[in-house]
XYZ file of C-alpha atoms in Angstrom:
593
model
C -69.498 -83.438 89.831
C -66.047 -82.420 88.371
C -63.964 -83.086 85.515
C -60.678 -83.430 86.538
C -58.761 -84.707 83.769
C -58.845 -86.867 80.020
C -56.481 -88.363 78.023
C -56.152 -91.543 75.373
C -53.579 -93.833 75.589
C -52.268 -92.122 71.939
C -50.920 -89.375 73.863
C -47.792 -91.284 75.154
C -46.620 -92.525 71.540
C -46.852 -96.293 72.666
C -49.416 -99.315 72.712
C -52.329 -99.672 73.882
C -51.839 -99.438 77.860
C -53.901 -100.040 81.077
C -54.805 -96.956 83.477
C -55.286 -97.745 86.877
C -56.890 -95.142 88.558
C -56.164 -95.398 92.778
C -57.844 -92.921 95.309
C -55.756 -91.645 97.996
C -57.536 -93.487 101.307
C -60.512 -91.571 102.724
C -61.641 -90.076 99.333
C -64.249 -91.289 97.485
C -65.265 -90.973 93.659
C -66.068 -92.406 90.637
C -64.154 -93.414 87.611
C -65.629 -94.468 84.275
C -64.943 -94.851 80.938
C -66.636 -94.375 77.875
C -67.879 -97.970 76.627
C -68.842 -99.132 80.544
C -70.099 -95.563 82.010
C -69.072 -95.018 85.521
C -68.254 -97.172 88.650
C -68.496 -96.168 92.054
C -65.487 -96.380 93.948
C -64.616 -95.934 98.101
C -61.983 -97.035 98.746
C -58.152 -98.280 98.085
C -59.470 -101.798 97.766
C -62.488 -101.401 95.780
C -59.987 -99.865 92.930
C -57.799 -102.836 93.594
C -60.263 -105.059 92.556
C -62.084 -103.869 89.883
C -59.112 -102.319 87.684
C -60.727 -99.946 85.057
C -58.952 -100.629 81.610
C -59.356 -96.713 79.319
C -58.607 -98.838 76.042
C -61.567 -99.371 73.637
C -61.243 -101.749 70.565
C -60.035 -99.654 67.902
C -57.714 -97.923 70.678
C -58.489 -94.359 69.267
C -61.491 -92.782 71.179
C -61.592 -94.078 74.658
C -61.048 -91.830 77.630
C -60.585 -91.922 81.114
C -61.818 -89.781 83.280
C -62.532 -89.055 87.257
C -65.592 -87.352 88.779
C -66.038 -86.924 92.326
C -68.228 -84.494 94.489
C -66.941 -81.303 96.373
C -64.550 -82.911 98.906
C -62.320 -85.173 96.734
C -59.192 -83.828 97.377
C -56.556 -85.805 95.282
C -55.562 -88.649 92.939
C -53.087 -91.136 92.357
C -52.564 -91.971 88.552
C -50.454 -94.662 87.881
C -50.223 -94.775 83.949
C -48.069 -97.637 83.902
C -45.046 -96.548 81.293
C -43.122 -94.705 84.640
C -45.388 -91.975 84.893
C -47.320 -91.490 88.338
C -48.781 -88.516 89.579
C -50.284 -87.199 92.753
C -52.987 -85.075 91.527
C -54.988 -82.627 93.821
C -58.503 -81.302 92.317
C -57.813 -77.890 93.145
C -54.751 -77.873 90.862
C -56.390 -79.968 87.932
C -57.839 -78.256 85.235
C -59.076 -80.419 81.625
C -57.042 -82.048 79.444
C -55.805 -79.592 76.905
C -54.893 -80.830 72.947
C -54.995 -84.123 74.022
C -52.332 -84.167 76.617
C -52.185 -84.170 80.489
C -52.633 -80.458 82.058
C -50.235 -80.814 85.099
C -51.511 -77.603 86.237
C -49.830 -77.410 90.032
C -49.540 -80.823 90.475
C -46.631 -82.625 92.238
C -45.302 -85.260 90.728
C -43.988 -88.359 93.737
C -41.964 -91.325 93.637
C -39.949 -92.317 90.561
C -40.134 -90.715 87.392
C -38.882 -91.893 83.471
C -39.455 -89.697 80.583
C -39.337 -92.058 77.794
C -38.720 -90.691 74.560
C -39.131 -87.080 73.935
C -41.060 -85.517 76.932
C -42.459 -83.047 75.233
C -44.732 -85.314 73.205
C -45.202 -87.162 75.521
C -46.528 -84.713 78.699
C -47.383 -81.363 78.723
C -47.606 -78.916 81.709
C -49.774 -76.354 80.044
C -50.872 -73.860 82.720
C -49.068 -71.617 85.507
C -46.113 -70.808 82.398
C -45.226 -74.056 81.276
C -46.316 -75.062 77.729
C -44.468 -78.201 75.899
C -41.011 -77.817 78.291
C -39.412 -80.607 79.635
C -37.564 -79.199 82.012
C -40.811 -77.357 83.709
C -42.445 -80.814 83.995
C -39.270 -82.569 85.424
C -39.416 -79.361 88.246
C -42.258 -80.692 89.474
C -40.873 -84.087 90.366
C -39.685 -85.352 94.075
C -36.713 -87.963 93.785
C -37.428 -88.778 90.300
C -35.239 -90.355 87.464
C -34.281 -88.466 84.128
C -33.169 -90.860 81.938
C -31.069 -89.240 78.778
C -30.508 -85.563 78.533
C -32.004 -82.436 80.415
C -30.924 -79.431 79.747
C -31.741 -76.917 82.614
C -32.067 -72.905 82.008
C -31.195 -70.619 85.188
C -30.459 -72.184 88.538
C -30.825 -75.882 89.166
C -31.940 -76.496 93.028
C -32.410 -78.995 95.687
C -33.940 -78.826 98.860
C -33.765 -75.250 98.992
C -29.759 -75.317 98.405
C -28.462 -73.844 95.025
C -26.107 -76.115 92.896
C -22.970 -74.103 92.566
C -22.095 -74.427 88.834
C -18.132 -75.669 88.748
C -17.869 -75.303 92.612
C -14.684 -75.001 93.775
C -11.870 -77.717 93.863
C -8.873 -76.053 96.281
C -7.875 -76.899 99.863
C -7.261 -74.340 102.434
C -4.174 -74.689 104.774
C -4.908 -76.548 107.822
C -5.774 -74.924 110.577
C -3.014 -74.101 113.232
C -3.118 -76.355 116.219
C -3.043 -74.560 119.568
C 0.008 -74.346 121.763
C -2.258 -73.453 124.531
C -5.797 -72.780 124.868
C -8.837 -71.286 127.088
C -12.546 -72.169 125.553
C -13.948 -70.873 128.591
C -14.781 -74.192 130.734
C -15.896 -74.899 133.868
C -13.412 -73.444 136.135
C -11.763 -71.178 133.018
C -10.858 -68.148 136.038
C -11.529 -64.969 133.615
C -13.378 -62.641 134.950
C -16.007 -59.996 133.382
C -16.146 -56.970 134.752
C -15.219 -52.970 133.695
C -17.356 -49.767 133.880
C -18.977 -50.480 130.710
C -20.374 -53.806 132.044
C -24.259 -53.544 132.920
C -24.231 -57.801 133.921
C -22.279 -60.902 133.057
C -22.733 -64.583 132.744
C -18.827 -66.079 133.000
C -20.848 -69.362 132.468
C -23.068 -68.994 129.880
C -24.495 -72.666 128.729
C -27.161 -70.849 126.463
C -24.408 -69.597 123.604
C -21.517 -71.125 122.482
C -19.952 -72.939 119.588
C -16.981 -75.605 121.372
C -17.777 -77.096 124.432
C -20.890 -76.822 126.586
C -20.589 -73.087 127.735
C -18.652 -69.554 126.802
C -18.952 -66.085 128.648
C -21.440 -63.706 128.169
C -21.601 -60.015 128.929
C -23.719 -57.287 128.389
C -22.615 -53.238 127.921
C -24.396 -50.289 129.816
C -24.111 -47.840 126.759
C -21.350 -45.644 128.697
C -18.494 -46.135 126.196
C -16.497 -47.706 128.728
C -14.752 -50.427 129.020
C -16.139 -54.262 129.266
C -13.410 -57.070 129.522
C -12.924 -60.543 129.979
C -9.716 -60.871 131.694
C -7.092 -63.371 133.404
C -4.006 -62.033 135.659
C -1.232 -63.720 137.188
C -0.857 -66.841 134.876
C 2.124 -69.150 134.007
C 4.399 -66.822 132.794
C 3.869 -67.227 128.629
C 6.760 -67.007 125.590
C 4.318 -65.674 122.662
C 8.107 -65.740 120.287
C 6.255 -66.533 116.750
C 3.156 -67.050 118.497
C -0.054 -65.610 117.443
C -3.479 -65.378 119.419
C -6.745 -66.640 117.925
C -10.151 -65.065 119.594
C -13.563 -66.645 118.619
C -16.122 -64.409 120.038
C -19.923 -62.639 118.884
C -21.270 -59.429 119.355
C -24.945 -60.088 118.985
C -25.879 -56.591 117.294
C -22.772 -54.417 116.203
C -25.244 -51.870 115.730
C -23.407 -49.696 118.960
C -20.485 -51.503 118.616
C -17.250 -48.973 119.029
C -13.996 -50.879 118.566
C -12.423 -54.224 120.213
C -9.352 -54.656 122.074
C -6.767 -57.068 123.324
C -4.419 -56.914 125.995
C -1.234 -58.790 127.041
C 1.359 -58.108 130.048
C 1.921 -58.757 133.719
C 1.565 -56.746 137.200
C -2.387 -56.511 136.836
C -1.562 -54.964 133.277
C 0.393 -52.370 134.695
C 2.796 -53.340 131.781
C 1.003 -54.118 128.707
C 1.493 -54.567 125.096
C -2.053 -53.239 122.936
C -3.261 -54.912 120.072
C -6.706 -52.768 118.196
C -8.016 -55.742 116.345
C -11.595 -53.838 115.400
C -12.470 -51.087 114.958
C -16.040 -50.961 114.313
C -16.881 -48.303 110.786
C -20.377 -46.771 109.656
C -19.598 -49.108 106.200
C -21.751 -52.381 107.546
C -21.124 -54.003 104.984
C -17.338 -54.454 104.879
C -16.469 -54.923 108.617
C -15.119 -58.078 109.922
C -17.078 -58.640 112.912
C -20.997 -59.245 111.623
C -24.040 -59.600 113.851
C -25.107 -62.521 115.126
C -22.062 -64.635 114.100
C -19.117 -66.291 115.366
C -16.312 -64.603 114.152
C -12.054 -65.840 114.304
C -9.744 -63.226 114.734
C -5.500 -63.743 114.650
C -3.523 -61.039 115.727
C -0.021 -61.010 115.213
C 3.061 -58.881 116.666
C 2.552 -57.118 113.697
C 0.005 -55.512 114.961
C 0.740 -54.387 118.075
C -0.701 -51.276 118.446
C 0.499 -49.401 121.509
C 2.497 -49.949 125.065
C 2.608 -49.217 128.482
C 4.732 -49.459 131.903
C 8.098 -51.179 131.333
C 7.015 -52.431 127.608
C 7.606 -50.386 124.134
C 7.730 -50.772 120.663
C 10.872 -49.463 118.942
C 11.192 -47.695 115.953
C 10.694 -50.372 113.100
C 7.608 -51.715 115.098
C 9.202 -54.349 117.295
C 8.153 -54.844 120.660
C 10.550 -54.776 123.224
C 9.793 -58.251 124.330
C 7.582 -61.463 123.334
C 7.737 -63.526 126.039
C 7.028 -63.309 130.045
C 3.574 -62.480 129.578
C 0.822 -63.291 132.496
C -1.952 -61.026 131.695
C -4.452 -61.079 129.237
C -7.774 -59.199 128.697
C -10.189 -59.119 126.256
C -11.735 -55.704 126.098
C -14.770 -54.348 124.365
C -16.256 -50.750 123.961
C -19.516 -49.843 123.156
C -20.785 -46.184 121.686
C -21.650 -44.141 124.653
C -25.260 -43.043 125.184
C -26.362 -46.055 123.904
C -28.561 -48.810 125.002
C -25.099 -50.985 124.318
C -24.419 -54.319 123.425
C -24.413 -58.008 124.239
C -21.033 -59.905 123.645
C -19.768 -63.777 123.689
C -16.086 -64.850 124.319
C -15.917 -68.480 123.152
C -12.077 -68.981 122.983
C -8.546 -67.072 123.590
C -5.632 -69.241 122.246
C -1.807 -69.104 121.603
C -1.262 -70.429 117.906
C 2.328 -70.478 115.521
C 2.525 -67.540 113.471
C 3.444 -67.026 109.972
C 7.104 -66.803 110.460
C 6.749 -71.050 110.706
C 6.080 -70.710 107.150
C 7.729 -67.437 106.150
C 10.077 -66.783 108.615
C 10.613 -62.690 107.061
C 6.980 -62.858 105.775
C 5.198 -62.624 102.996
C 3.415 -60.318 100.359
C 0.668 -60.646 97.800
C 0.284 -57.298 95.153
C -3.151 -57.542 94.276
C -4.729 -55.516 91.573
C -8.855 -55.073 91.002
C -11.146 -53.959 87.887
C -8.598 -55.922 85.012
C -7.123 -52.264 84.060
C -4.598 -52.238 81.141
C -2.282 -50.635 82.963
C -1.185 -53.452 85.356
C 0.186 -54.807 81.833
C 1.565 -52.007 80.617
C 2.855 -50.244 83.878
C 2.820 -52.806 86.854
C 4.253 -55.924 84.808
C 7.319 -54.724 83.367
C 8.656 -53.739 87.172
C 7.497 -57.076 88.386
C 9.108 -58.848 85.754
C 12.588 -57.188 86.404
C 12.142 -58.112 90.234
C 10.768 -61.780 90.159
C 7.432 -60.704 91.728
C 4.143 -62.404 90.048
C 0.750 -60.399 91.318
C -2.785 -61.802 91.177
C -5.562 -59.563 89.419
C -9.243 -59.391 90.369
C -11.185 -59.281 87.262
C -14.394 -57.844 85.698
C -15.251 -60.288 83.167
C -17.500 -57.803 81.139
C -14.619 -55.464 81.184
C -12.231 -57.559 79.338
C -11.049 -56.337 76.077
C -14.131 -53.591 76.537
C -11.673 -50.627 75.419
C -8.160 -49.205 75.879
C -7.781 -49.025 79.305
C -8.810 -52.810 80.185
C -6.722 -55.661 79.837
C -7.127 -57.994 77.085
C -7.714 -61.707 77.016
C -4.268 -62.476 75.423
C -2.844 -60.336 77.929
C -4.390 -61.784 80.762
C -2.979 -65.304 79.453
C 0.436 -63.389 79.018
C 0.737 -62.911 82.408
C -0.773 -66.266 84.063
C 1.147 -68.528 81.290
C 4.873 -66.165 81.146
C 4.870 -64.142 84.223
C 3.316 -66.590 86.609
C 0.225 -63.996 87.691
C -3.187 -65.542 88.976
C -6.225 -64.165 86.952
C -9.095 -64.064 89.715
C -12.584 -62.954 89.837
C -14.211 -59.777 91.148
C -17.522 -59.754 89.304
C -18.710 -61.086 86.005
C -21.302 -58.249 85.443
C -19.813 -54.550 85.646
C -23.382 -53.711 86.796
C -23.121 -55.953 89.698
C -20.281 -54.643 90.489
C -20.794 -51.142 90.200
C -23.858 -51.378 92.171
C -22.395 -53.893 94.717
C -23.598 -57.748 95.657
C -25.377 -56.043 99.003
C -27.901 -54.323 96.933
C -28.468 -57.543 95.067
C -30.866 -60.832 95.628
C -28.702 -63.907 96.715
C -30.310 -65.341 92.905
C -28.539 -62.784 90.936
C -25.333 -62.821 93.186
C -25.118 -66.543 92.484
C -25.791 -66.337 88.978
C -22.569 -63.745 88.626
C -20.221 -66.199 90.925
C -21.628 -69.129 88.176
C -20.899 -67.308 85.116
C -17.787 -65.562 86.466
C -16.285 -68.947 87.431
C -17.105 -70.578 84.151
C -15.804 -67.809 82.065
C -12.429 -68.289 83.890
C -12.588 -71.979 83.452
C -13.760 -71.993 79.722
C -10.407 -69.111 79.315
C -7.369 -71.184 80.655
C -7.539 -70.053 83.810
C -6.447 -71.840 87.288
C -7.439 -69.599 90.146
C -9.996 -69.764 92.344
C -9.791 -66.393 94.428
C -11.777 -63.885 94.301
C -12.232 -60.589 95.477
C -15.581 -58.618 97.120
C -16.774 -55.683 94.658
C -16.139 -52.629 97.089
C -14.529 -55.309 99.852
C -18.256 -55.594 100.950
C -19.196 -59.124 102.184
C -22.033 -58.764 103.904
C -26.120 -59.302 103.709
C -27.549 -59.667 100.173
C -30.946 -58.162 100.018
C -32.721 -61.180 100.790
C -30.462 -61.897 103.863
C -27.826 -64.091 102.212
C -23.976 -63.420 103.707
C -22.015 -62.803 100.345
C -19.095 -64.697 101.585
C -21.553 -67.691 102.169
C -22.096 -67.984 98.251
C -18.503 -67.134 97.360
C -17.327 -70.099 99.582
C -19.405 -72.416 97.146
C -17.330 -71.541 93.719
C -13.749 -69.913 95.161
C -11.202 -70.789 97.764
C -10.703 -67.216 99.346
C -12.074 -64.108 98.759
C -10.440 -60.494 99.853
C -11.876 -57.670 101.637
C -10.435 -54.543 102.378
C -9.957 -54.261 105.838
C -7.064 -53.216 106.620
C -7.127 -52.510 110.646
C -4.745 -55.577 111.033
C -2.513 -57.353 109.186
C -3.495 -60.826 107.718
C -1.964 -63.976 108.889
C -0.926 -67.415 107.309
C -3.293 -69.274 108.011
C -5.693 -66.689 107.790
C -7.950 -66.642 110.518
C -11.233 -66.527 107.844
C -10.543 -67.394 104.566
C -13.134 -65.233 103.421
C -12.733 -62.198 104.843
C -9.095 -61.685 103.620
C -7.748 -58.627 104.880
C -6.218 -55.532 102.520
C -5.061 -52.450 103.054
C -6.734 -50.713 99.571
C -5.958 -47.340 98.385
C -2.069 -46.885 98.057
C -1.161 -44.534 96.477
C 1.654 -40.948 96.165
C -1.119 -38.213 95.441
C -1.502 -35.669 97.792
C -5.215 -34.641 99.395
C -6.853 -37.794 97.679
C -7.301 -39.612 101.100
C -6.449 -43.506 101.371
C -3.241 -45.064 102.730
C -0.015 -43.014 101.706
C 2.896 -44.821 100.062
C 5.308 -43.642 103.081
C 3.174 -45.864 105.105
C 4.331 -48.614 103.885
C 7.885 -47.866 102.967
C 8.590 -45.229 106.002
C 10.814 -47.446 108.997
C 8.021 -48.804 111.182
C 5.890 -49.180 108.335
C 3.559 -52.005 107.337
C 6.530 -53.552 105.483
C 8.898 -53.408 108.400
C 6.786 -55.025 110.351
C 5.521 -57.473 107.865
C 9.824 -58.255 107.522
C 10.124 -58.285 111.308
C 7.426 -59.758 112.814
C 6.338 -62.252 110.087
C 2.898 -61.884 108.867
C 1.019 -61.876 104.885
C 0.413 -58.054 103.663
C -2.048 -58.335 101.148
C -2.014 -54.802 99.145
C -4.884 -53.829 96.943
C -4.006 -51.763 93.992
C -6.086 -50.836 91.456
C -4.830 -48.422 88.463
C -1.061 -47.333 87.562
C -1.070 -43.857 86.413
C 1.912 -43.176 84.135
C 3.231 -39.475 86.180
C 2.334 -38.779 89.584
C 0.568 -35.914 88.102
C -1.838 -37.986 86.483
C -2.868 -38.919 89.965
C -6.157 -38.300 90.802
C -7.446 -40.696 92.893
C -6.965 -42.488 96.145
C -6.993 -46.064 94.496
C -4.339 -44.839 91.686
C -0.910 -44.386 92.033
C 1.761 -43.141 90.033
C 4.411 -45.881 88.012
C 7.473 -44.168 89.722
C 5.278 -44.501 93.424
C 4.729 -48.292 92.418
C 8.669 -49.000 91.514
C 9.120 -47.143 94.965
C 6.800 -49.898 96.523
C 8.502 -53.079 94.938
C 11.241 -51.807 95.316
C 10.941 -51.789 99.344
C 9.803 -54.927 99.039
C 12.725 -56.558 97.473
C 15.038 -54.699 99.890
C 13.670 -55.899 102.902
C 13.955 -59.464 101.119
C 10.031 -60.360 101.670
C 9.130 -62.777 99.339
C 6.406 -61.556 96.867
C 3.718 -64.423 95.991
C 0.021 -64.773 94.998
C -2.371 -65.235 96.786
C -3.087 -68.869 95.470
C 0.426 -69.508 95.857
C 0.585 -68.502 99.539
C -2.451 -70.665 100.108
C -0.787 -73.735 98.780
C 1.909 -73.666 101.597
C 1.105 -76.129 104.245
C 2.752 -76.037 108.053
C-alpha cells in the first residue's frame, strides 16, 4: 500500500470543507479517513455515492488520505474551493508541513488561487518551495485571479510571449504587373550543363499554387537555368522583378543569376543577385527556405550583344525585353544542389515612391562620435540618420553616446534610436552562438529599455549582420520579427528596394570608409560616376549605408568600419548633390504606394 498524500482542511485558510476524492476510471483504491478507517472503492460510481467527508468535529486533526496497491496510476482531487488536481502516484510524494506536495503533478481544468497562494499550496519538490508562480506553471487553461508576477519567460504552447511585441505596419506588398508562378502550362524550360535532372512540374514543393519547378545540379559548376524565350515583348520602365525560389542545401551553392533580353539571349542585360559567401550566417538565401528576392535596374550587373550600361550605370534600354532566365551555379566538384523556382514577376519599383530614390545613413554600436562628428554635418544638410544601439554601452565611457544625447537627436534632429543588442556580450559574441532563450531575453529587455527611454522606433539591426540559426535551430530574424518591424543585415550584393523584398533581411553595404589597405567598401564607390549613388539617383532604389565610427582625421583611420569626418562630409555631401532624399529607415517604411 502507498501513501500518496495528507492534508487538513486548515491548510487552505477557510472553513471546514468537504474532499471528494474521485478515481480516474479503471483504477481502483481505497480512501479513508481517520474517525471511519478505510473504504474500498472501484470505481467512478462507487465514489459518487459514498462521498468521504476529511472533517472531524473539532475540525483540527482529521486527514485524508489515499492508498492503493502497485498499479494505481492517478487521482482526481477535487477540493472544492477551485482547486482540482490530476495527481499521478509516481509524481506524489507525502504531504510536507502540512501542505500539498505537488511534486510533478499537472494541474487540469480551471484553476482560482484564492487569497495568497503561497499559504495556501505549496509545490515543495523538483525546485519549487512556497512560489506562486511555480504552482500556477503547472496549470492547463487555468484562471489567476488578482496578480502574478512572472520571473524569466512567460510561455504558451511552446510559443514565447514577446514582451512589448511590436506595433508597426510594413508597406504593402507591390501588386504584380505581370506574373509566372510556374502553372500548368507555365513554358520555362530547365535545362544547362550543370543540370543532372529536372521536374518543370513539381507538385511535391511549392508555396502558391499546386506546383513550382524543380531542378537538381551535377556538381560541374555550370550552369542550371529556368528559362523562357520569345515572349510578348515587355517595358520593365520602373519595373522591378520579384523571384521566390529555394535552394534546399546552400552548402555547394556558388552564386545566382538573372537574365533579361531577346534573340535567345543573344542580347542580354545581367543582374548577380547572390552571391553565395563562406559567412553562413549572414547570406540572404538560407537552406531549406523560401526566400523573395527584388532586383532593380540598379543592379544591373553586366551586358551583352546590342545592350550596355553607360557610364553612370544606366542601361541602354528598359523595355523590349522577351527573354528571361533564371540561372543557378553550383561549386564544381561537388555532389551539387537541389533548387525550386516558385515565381518570376514584374513589380513597380521604388521610383513610384521616390522617383530619384532614397537613402537611409545608418550608424551601429551607439558611438559618441555620431554626436559629435556625424550630427553637426547632418544638421547643416537636413539629413536625420537612425542609430543601432547597444543598450549596455550607453553612457558606459567617453566614446559612447549618452542617454541625453540619444534624446537630443530623436527629439531636435529627428534621428531614430534603434536596437542592435541589449547585452554587449551578446553582441560581441553574436545571437548564432546563442540559445533562442537568451536571444529572446536580449530582444525583451532591449525593446523595453527603448520603450521605458522615450523612444519610438522599432528597427533593429543584426549584431555582425548575422541572421541566421541560433544554437538550438531558431532563425534570428524569426524572433526579431516578434518585437521590431525590420531588421538590417549587411549584404550588400544588391541594392535594397521599397518595398523591400524581406523586411528582415534589410540589405547594407557596411564598411565605408577613406583609409587605405583596411579592406571594406571605398568611399569613391559610392561617390565615383557610376557609383552606388548614381545609380541609386538614376534608377530609383533605397541605399541603406552602415556606418559605424567617425574618426576626427583620416589619419586616425584604422579600420574598415571607420571613416574619417572630412570622408563623411564628402559622402553627404554627394548625397545632397545628386538631390536624393536622406530619411530613416522608419521613415521610409511609413511611405505607402
Amino acid at each position: 500500500m502507498r501513501h500518496l498524500f495528507g492534508l487538513s482542511p486548515s491548510d487552505f485558510a477557510m472553513q471546514p470543507i468537504g474532499v471528494q476524492l474521485q478515481l480516474v476510471p479503471g483504477a481502483v483504491g481505497s480512501v479513508w479517513d481517520s474517525m471511519t478507517g478505510g473504504t474500498q472503492i472501484t470505481d467512478l460510481q462507487d465514489l459518487n455515492n459514498a462521498p468521504i467527508t476529511s472533517v472531524t468535529a473539532d475540525n483540527t486533526t482529521a486527514q485524508v488520505g489515499f492508498y492503493g496497491p502497485d498499479g494505481v496510476t492517478s487521482l482526481f482531487v477535487d477540493f472544492g474551493v477551485g482547486l482540482r488536481f490530476l495527481l499521478t502516484a509516481t509524481d506524489l510524494g507525502p504531504a510536507i508541513d502540512g501542505k500539498l506536495d505537488l511534486a510533478g503533478g499537472t494541474l487540469i481544468g480551471d484553476l482560482t488561487l484564492r487569497g495568497d497562494p503561497t499559504t495556501d499550496l505549496m509545490a515543495a519538490t523538483k525546485g519549487y518551495a512556497d512560489d506562486a508562480a511555480a504552482a500556477v506553471s503547472l496549470l492547463s487553461g487555468g484562471t489567476v485571479t488578482g496578480d502574478l508576477s512572472v520571473t524569466g519567460r512567460l510561455t504558451a504552447g511552446g510559443y514565447a510571449m514577446p514582451m512589448l511585441p511590436r506595433q508597426g505596419r510594413l508597406p504593402a506588398r507591390r501588386k504584380a504587373t505581370w506574373s509566372q508562378l510556374f502553372q500548368t502550362g507555365h513554358g520555362w524550360s530547365p535545362g544547362g550543363s550543370g543540370t543532372s535532372s529536372s521536374n518543370a512540374n513539381d507538385t511535391t514543393d511549392f508555396v502558391k499554387g499546386t506546383q513550382a519547378v524543380r531542378v537538381a545540379t551535377n556538381g560541374t559548376g555550370l550552369q542550371s537555368n529556368i528559362r523562357r524565350t520569345g515572349m510578348t515583348a515587355m517595358d520593365l520602365t520602373g519595373k522591378m522583378i520579384r523571384l521566390i525560389f529555394k535552394v534546399d542545401d546552400v552548402t555547394n551553392l556558388d552564386r545566382i543569376v538573372f537574365y533579361v533580353g531577346t534573340s535567345n539571349l543573344v542580347n542580354y542585360f545581367q543582374f548577380n543577385l547572390h552571391t553565395h559567401s563562406t559567412t553562413a550566417s549572414s547570406n540572404y538565401v538560407q537552406s531549406g527556405e523560401w526566400v523573395t528576392v527584388h532586383i532593380s535596374w540598379a543592379d544591373v550587373g553586366g551586358a551583352a550583344g546590342t545592350y550596355a550600361i553607360n557610364a553612370n550605370g544606366t542601361p541602354s534600354t528598359t523595355t523590349g525585353f522577351t527573354d528571361m532566365s533564371f540561372a543557378l551555379y553550383d561549386k564544381a566538384s561537388t555532389s551539387g544542389l537541389t533548387f525550386h523556382l516558385q515565381a518570376v514577376e514584374i513589380v513597380p519599383d521604388t521610383t513610384t515612391t521616390f522617383p530619384n530614390g532614397v537613402v537611409s545613413v545608418t550608424f551601429d554600436d551607439s558611438w559618441q562620435s555620431v554626436y559629435d562628428l556625424a550630427r553637426p554635418k547632418m544638421d547643416a544638410l537636413g539629413f536625420a540618420g537612425t542609430i543601432y544601439n547597444i543598450v549596455e554601452y550607453i553612457g558606459s565611457g567617453s566614446t559612447r553616446l549618452t542617454l541625453p544625447e540619444m534624446r537630443s537627436l530623436q527629439n531636435f534632429s529627428g534621428w531614430e534610436m534603434g536596437g542592435h543588442s541589449f547585452s554587449a556580450a551578446n553582441h560581441g559574441v553574436g545571437f548564432q552562438a546563442l540559445t533562442s532563450d537568451v536571444v529572446a531575453k536580449d530582444f525583451q529587455l532591449m525593446r523595453a529599455w527603448l520603450v521605458d527611454n522615450g523612444f519610438t522606433s522599432e528597427h533593429f539591426a543584426y549584431p555582425h549582420g548575422a541572421f541566421g540559426l541560433t544554437l538550438d535551430g531558431v532563425p534570428v530574424d524569426q524572433l526579431a520579427a516578434q518585437y521590431f518591424t525590420s531588421a538590417r543585415s549587411i549584404i550588400s550584393e544588391t541594392i535594397e528596394t521599397f518595398a523591400p523584398a524581406m523586411p528582415f533581411r534589410l540589405k547594407s553595404p557596411t564598411g565605408i570608409n577613406d583609409g587605405t589597405g583596411l579592406g571594406g567598401i571605398p568611399l569613391t564607390s559610392m561617390t565615383n560616376v557610376g557609383g552606388k549613388l548614381d545609380r541609386c539617383a538614376n534608377n530609383g532604389d533605397w541605399l541603406i549605408l552602415a556606418m559605424h565610427d567617425i574618426k576626427p582625421t583620416l589619419g586616425t583611420v584604422t579600420d574598415a568600419t571607420q571613416i574619417s569626418q572630412a570622408g563623411f562630409n564628402t559622402l553627404m555631401d554627394a548625397i545632397a548633390a545628386r538631390g536624393i532624399p536622406v530619411l530613416p529607415v522608419g521613415d521610409v517604411l511609413r511611405y505607402y504606394s
